[in-house]
Coordinates of C-alpha atoms and ligand atoms in Angstrom, one line a residue:
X551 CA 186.3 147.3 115.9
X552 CA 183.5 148.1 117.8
X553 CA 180.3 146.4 117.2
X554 CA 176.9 147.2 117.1
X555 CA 175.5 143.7 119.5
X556 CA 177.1 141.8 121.8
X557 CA 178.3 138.4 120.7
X558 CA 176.2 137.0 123.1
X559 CA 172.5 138.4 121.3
X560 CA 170.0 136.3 121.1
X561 CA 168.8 136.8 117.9
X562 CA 165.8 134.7 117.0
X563 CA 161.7 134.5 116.5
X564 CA 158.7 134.3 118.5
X565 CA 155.0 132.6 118.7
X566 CA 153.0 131.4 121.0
X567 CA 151.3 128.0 121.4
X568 CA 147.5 129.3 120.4
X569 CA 148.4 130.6 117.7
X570 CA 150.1 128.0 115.4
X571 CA 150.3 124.4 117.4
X572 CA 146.7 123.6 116.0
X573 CA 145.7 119.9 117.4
X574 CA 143.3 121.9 120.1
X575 CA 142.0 118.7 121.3
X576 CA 144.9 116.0 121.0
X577 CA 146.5 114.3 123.7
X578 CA 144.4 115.1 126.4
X579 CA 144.3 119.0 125.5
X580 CA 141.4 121.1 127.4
X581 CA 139.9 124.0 125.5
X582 CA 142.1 127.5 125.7
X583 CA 140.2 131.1 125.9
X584 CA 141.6 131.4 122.5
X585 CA 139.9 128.4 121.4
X586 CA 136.5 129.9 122.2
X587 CA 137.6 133.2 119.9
X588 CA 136.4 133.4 116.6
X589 CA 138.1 134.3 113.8
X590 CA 138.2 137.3 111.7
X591 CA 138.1 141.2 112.0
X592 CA 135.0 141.2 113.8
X593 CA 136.6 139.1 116.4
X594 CA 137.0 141.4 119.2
X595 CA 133.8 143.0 118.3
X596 CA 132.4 139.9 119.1
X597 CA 134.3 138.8 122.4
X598 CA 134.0 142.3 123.4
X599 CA 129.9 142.3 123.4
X600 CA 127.6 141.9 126.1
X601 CA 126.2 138.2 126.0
X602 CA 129.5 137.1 125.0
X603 CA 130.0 134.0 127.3
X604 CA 132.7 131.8 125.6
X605 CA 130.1 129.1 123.9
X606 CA 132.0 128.0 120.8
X607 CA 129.4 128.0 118.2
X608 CA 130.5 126.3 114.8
X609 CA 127.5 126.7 112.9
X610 CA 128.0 130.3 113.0
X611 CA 132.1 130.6 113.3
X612 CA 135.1 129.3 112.3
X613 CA 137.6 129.1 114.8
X614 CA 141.5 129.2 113.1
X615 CA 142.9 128.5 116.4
X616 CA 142.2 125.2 116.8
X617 CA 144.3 124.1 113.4
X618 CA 146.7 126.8 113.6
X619 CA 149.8 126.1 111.0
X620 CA 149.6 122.2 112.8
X621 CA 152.9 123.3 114.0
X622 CA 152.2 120.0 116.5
X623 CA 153.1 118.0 114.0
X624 CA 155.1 119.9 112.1
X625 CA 157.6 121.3 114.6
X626 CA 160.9 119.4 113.4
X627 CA 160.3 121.0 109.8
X628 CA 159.7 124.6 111.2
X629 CA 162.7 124.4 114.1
X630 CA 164.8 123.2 110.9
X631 CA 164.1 126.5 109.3
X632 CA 164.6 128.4 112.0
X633 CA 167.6 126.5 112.5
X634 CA 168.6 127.6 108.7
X635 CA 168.1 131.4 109.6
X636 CA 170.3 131.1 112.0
X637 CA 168.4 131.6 115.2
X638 CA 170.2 131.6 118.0
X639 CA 167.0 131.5 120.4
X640 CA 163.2 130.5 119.7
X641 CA 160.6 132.4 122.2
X642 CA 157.6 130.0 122.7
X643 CA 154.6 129.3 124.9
X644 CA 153.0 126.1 126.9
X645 CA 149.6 126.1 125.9
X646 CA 148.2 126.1 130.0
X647 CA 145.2 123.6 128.4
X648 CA 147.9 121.0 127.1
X649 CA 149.6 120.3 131.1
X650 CA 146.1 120.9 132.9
X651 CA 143.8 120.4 130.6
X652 CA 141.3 122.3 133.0
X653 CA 143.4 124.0 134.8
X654 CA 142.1 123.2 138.1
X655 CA 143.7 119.2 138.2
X656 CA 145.9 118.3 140.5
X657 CA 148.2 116.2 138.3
X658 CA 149.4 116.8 135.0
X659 CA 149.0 115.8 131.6
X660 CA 151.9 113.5 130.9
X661 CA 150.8 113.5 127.1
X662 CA 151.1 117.4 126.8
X663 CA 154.7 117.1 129.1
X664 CA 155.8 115.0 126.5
X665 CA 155.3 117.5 123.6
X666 CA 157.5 120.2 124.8
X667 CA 160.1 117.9 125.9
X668 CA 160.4 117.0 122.4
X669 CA 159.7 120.7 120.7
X670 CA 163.1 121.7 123.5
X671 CA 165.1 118.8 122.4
X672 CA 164.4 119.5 118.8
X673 CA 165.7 123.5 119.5
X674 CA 168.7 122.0 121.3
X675 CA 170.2 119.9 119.0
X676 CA 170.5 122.7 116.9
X677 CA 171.9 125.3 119.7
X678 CA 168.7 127.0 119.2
X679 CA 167.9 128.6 123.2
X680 CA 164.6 127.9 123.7
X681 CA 162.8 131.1 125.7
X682 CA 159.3 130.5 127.1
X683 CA 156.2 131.9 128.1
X684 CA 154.7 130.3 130.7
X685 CA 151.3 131.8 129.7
X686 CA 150.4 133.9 126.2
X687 CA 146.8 134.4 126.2
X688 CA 145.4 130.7 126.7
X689 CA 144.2 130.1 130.1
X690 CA 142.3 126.9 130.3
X691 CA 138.8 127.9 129.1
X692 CA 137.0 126.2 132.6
X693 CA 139.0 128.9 134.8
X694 CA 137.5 131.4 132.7
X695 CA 133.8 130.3 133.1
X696 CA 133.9 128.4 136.6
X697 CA 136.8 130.5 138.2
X698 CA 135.4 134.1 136.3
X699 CA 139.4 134.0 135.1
X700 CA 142.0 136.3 137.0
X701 CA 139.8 138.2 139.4
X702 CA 139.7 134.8 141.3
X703 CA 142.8 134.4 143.7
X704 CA 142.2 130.8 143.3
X705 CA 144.0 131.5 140.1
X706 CA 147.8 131.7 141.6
X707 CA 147.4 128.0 143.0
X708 CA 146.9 126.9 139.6
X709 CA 149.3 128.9 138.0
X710 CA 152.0 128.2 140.5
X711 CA 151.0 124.4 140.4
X712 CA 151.4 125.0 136.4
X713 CA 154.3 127.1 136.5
X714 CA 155.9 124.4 139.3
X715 CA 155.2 121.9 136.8
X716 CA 156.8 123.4 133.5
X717 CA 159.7 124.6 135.5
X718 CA 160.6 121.5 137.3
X719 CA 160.6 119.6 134.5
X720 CA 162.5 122.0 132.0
X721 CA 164.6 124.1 134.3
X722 CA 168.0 122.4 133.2
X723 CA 167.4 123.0 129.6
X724 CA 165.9 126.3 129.6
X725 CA 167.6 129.3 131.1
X726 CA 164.8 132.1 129.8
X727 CA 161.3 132.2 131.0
X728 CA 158.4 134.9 130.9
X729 CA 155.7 134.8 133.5
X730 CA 153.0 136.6 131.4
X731 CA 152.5 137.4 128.0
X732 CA 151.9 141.5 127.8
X733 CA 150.2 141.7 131.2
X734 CA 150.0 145.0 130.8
X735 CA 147.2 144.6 127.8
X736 CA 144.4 143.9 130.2
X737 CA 142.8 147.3 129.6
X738 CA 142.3 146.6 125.9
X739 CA 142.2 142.9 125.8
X740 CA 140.8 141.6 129.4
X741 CA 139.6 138.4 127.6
X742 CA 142.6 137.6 126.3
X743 CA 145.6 138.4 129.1
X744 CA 142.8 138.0 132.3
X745 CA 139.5 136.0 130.9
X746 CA 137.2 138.3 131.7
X747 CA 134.1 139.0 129.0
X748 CA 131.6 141.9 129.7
X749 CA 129.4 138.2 131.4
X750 CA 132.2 137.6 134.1
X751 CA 132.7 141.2 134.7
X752 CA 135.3 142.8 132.2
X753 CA 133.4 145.8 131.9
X754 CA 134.2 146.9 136.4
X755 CA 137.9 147.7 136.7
X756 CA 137.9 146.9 139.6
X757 CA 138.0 143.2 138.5
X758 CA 140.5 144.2 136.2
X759 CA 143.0 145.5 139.0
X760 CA 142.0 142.2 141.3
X761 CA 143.4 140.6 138.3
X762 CA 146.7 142.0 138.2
X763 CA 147.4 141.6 141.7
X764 CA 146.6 138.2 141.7
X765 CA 148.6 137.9 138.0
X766 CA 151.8 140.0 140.0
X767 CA 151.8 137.9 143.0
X768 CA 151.3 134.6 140.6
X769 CA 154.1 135.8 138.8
X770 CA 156.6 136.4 142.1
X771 CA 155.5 132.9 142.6
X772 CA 157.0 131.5 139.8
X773 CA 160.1 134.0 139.8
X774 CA 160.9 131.8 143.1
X775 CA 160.3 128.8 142.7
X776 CA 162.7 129.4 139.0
X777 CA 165.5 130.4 141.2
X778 CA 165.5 127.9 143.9
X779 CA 165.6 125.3 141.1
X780 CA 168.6 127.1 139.1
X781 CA 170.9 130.1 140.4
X782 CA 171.8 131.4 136.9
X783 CA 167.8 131.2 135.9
X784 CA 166.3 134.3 133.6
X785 CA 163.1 135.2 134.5
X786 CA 161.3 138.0 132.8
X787 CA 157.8 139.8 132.5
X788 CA 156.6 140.9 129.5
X789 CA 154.6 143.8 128.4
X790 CA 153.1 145.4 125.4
X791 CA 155.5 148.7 124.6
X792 CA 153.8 151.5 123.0
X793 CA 156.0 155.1 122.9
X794 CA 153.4 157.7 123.6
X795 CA 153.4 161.2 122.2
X796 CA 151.7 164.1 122.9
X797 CA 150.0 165.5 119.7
X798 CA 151.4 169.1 120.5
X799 CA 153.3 171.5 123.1
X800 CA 150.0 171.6 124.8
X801 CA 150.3 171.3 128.7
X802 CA 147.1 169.9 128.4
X803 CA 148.0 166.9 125.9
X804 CA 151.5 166.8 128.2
X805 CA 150.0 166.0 131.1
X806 CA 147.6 163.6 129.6
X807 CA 150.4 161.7 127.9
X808 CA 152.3 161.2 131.1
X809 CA 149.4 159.6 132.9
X810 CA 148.6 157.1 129.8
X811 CA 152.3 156.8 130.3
X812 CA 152.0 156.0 134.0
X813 CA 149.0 153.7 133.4
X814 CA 149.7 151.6 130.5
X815 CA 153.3 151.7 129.6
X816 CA 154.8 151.7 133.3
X817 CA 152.2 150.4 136.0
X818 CA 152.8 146.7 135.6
X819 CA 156.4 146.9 134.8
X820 CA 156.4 149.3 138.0
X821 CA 155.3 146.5 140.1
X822 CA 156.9 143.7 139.1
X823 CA 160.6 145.4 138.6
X824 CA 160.5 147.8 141.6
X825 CA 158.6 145.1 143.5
X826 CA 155.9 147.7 144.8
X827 CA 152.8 149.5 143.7
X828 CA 153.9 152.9 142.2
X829 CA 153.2 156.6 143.9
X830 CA 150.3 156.9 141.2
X831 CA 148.1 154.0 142.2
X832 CA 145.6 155.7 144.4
X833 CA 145.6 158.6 141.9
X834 CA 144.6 155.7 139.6
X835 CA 142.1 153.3 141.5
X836 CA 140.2 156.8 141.9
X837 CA 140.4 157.1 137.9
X838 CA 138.7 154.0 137.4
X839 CA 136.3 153.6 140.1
X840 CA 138.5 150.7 142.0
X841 CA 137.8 151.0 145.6
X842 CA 141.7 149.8 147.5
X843 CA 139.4 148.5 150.9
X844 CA 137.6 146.1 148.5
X845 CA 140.7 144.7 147.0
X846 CA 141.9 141.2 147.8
X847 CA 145.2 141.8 148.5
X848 CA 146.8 139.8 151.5
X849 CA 150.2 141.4 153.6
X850 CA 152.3 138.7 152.7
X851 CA 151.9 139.3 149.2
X852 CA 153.7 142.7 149.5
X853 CA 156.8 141.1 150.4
X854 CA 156.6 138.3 147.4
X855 CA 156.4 141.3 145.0
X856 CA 159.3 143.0 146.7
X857 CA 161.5 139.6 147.0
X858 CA 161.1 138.3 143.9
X859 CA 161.0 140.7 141.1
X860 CA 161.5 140.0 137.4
X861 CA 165.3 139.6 136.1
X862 CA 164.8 141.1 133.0
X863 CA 162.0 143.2 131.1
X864 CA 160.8 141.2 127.9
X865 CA 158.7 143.3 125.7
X866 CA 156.4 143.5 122.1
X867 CA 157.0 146.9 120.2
X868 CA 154.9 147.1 117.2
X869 CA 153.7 151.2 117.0
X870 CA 153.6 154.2 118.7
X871 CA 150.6 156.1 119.7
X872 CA 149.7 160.2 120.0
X873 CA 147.6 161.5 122.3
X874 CA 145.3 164.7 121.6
X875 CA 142.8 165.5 124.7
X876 CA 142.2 168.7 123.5
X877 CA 141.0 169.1 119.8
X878 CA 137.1 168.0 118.7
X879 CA 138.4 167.1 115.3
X880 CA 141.4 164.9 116.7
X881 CA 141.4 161.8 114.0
X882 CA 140.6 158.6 116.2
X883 CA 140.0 156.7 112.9
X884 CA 143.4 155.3 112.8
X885 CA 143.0 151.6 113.9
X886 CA 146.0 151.4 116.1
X887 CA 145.1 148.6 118.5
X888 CA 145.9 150.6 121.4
X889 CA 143.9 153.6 120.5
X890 CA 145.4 157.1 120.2
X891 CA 145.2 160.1 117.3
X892 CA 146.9 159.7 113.9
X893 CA 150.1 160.9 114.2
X894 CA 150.5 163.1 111.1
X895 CA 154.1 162.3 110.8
X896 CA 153.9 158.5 110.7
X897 CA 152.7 155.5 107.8
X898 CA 150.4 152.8 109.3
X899 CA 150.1 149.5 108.4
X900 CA 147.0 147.8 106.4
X901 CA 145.5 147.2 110.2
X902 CA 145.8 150.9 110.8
X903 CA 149.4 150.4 113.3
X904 CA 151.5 153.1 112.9
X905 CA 155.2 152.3 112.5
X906 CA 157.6 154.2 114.2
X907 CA 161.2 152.7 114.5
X908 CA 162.5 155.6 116.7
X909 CA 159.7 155.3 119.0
X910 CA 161.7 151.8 119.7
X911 CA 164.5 153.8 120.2
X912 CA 162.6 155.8 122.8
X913 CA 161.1 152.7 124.3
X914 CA 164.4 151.6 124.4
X915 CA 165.8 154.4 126.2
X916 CA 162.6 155.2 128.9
X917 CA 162.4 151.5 130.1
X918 CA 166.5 151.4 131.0
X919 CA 166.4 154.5 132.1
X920 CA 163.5 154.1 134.8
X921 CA 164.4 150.8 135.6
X922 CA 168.4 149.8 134.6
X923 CA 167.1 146.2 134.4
X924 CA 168.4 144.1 130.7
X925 CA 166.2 144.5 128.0
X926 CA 164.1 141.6 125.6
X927 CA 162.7 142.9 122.8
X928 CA 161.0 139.7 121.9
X929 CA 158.0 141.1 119.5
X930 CA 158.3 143.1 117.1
X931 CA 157.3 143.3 113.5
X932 CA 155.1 144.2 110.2
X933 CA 151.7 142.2 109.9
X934 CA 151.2 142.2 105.9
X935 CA 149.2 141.1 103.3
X936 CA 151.9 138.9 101.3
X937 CA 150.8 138.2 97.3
X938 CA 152.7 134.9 96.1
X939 CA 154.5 135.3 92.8
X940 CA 153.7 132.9 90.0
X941 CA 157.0 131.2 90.5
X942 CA 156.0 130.4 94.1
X943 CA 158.6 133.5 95.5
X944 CA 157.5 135.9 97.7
X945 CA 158.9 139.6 97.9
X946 CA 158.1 140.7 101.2
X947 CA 160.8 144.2 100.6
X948 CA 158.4 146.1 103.2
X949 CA 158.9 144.0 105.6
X950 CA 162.4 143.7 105.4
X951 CA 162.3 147.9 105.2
X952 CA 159.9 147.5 108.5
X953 CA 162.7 145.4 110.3
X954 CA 166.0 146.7 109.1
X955 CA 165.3 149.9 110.5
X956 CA 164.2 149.0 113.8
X957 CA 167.4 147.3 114.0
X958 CA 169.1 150.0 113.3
X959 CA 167.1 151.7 116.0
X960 CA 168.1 148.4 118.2
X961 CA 171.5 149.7 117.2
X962 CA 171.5 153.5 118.3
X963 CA 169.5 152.4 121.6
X964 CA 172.5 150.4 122.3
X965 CA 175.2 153.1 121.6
X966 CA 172.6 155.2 124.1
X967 CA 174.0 153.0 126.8
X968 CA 170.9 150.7 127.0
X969 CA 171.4 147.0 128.4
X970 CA 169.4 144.6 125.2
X971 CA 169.6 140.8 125.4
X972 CA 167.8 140.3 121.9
X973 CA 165.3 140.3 119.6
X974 CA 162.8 137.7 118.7
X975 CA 160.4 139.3 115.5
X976 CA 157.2 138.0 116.1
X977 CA 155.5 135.3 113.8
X978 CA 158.9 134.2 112.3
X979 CA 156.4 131.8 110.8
X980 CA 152.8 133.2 109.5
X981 CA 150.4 132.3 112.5
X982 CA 146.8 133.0 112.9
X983 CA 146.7 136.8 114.5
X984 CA 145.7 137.6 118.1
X985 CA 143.5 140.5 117.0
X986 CA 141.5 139.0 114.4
X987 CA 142.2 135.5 113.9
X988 CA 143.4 135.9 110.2
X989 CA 145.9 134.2 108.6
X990 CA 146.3 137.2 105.7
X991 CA 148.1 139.4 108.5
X992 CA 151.0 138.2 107.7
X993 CA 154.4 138.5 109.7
X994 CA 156.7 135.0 108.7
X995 CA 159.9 134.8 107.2
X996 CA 157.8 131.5 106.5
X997 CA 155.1 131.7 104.1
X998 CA 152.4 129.5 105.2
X999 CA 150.1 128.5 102.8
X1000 CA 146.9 128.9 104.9
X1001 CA 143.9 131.2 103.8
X1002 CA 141.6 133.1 106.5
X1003 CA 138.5 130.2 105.4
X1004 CA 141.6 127.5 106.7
X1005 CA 142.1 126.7 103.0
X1006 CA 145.5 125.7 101.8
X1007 CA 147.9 122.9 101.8
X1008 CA 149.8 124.2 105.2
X1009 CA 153.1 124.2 103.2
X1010 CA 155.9 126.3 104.3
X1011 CA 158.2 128.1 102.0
X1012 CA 160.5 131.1 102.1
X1013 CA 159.7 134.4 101.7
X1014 CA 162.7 137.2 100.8
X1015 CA 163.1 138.0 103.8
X1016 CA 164.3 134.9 105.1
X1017 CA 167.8 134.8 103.4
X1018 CA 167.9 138.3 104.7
X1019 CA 167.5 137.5 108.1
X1020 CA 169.6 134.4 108.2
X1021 CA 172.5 137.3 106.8
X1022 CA 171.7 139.4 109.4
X1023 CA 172.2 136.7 112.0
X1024 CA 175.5 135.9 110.3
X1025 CA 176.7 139.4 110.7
X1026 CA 175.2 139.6 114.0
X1027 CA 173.4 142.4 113.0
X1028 CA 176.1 144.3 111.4
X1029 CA 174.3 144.2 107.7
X1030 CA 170.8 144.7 107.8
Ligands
LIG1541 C1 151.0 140.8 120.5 C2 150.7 139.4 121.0 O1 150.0 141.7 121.0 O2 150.9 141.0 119.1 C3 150.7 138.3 119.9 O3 151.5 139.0 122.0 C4 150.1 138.9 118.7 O4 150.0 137.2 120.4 C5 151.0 140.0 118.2 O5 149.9 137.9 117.7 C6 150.5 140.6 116.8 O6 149.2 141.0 116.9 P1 148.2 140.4 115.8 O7 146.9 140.9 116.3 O8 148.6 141.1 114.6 O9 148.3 139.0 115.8

């Protein structure tokens, strides 16, 4: 019988450390970036403005990050669930902040160590793979205000000192890293992937592009030092995925789409796969005002990019996006994250995403095909508002409808011939969002019971759709 996944796929979940460990100041923890970001749906509005200069002001804000779902202290209980599902991997991060607490230290935080030696062994003993991040959107918050965050090329020797660290002392237990979390996102959430605010110079691409050079050769870094510690190593990088249409037949919109194509979807994943800058990069720099002579950008590091690319391409896949250059009454009101038209043919979600399983399938298709490199989908999923029945169940059916059929798009990508390793849904367990910092946008097989004011007794329980994943696991994906 031939099946639709390999009995090797790693079916699973994914967070990241900001988002749900809480305890932002335990142990010897420095503040994050993401410590500094307010919550709720003004919260890019906010990061995004002028005077903007990461002062954490509780009079006026609350700040979700810093209690997350106190998954710190609570990480045997939520590994147990997973564990209950079925997972057969868990993608996580190292909150940066937790090892060097400033970033800029020349030893590490034996405290902070400690805690992910005990949140690997706790995956472990239940055959769980552990998958990491070195680095989702948590930079130590001092390298963002004395450093001015990834425009600095002081930045690689504390990321390869971090990345050293975290490596050397997991290597033999963890087989599957990710250098970046969605590098590619820098154009719509600089403060986030590079720390840079309109004060320390988001706003001049040019500081934007430094970045990513400095983030690419950071990332080669680590991709060597991973295999010289362990031959059979994984080492990924990881971007955001969004299949972009043209609106119409329109040469116009055509040619439009393939450069938003060239510049968002492919120009990270160009580097750090092919090992080189693409064929469109000075067609580019000219776009955005970068001047190449002005770059920091050393001869050496041209050979680390083309030695040590990624092994595999890890990426989040949430929506598609449509692209109209042409018409004055295009409809920008859609609040897809990443921008775009509505796309008459597509529902959104209550945040305005559009959802589009067989633009996975696409995705799917135009990443092996450029680059014949494996395949991680390891985010991917519907951020809801989730009502709590009087009997305590939760019937989450549209996000079970939201999942089963990019599955089944996971499924037809893979009869296409594509190489895919797995699939990790994002926020297996509610977490505070990334874009807002609300606990309401809800995307857990795990009900947390958390409100957007931090209200709530932080108990977990399961929502439908956690029986229905832990069957899908069982069937390895054959009944979704
Ligand atoms: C990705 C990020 O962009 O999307 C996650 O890697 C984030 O950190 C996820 O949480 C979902 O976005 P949001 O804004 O709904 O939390």
């Amino acid at each position: 019988m031939t099946t639709r996944f390999t009995k090797e796929f790693l079916w699973g979940g994914a967070t990241a450390a900001n988002q749900l460990e809480g305890a932002f100041d335990r142990d010897g923890k420095g503040l994050s970036v993401a410590d500094a970001m307010p919550g709720g749906k003004q919260r890019f509005a906010i990061i995004g403005s002028e005077d903007f200069d990461w002062t954490i002001d509780e009079e006026k804000y609350i700040y979700p990050n810093h209690r997350g779902i106190e998954h710190y202290d609570r990480f045997k209980e939520d590994i147990a669930l997973f564990a209950e599902m079925n997972f057969k991997c868990y993608r996580f991060s190292i909150a940066w902040s937790r090892i060097f607490p400033q970033g800029d230290e020349l030893t590490p935080n034996e405290a902070g160590l400690r805690f992910y030696d005990q949140l690997i062994d706790e995956c472990l003993k239940y055959g769980i793979e552990p998958v990491i991040t070195i680095s989702h959107y948590e930079m130590p918050l001092n390298l963002a205000k004395k450093y001015g965050g990834w425009k600095n090329r002081e930045l690689i020797t504390f990321y390869e000192r971090f990345a050293e660290t975290v490596l050397t002392r997991y290597h033999e237990k963890v087989k599957y890293w990710m250098t970046f979390n969605e590098i590619n996102s820098a154009f719509h959430f600089p403060a986030l992937s590079q720390g840079l605010v309109k004060s320390n110079g988001a706003a001049d691409y040019q500081n934007i592009f430094q970045a990513w050079h400095n983030q690419f050769v950071a990332s080669s870094k680590a991709v060597k030092l991973a295999h010289e510690l362990r031959s059979d190593i994984e080492v990924g990088c990881m971007i955001i995925y969004a299949t972009t249409y043209s609106i119409d037949s329109n040469p116009v919109n055509q040619v439009a789409t393939m450069v938003q194509n060239q510049e968002f979807n492919f120009f990270c994943t160009d580097v750090q796969v092919r090992g080189e800058y693409p064929a469109y990069t000075s067609r580019t720099y000219a776009k955005y005002g970068v001047d190449a002579s002005l770059l920091e950008q050393a001869a050496e590091d041209f050979e680390l990019l083309k030695q040590y690319p990624v092994d595999y391409i890890g990426f989040s896949y949430y929506m598609s996006s449509a692209v109209d250059e042409v018409s004055p009454e295009a409809d920008t009101s859609i609040g897809n994250l990443l921008g775009g038209v509505k796309n008459p043919f597509l529902e959104a979600s209550e945040w305005g995403w559009q959802i589009d399983p067989d633009g996975l399938r696409i995705a799917l298709n135009e990443l092996y095909n450029r680059y014949e490199k494996p395949l991680f989908i390891v985010e991917n999923g519907l951020g809801a508002i989730d009502e709590v029945n009087p009997d305590g169940t939760i019937d989450d059916d549209y996000r079970i409808d939201y999942l089963r059929r990019h599955i089944d798009a996971m499924a037809d990508a893979v009869a296409d011939g594509v190489d895919l390793m797995g699939y990790t849904p994002w926020g297996c367990i509610d977490l505070v969002s990334a874009s807002t910092g609300e606990m309401s946008k809800r995307y857990g097989f795990i009900y947390v019971d958390l409100d957007d004011n931090g209200v709530g007794t932080l108990n977990r329980s399961k929502k439908k759709s956690f029986d229905w994943y832990k069957d899908v696991i069982k069937t390895n994906g054959e009944r979704v």
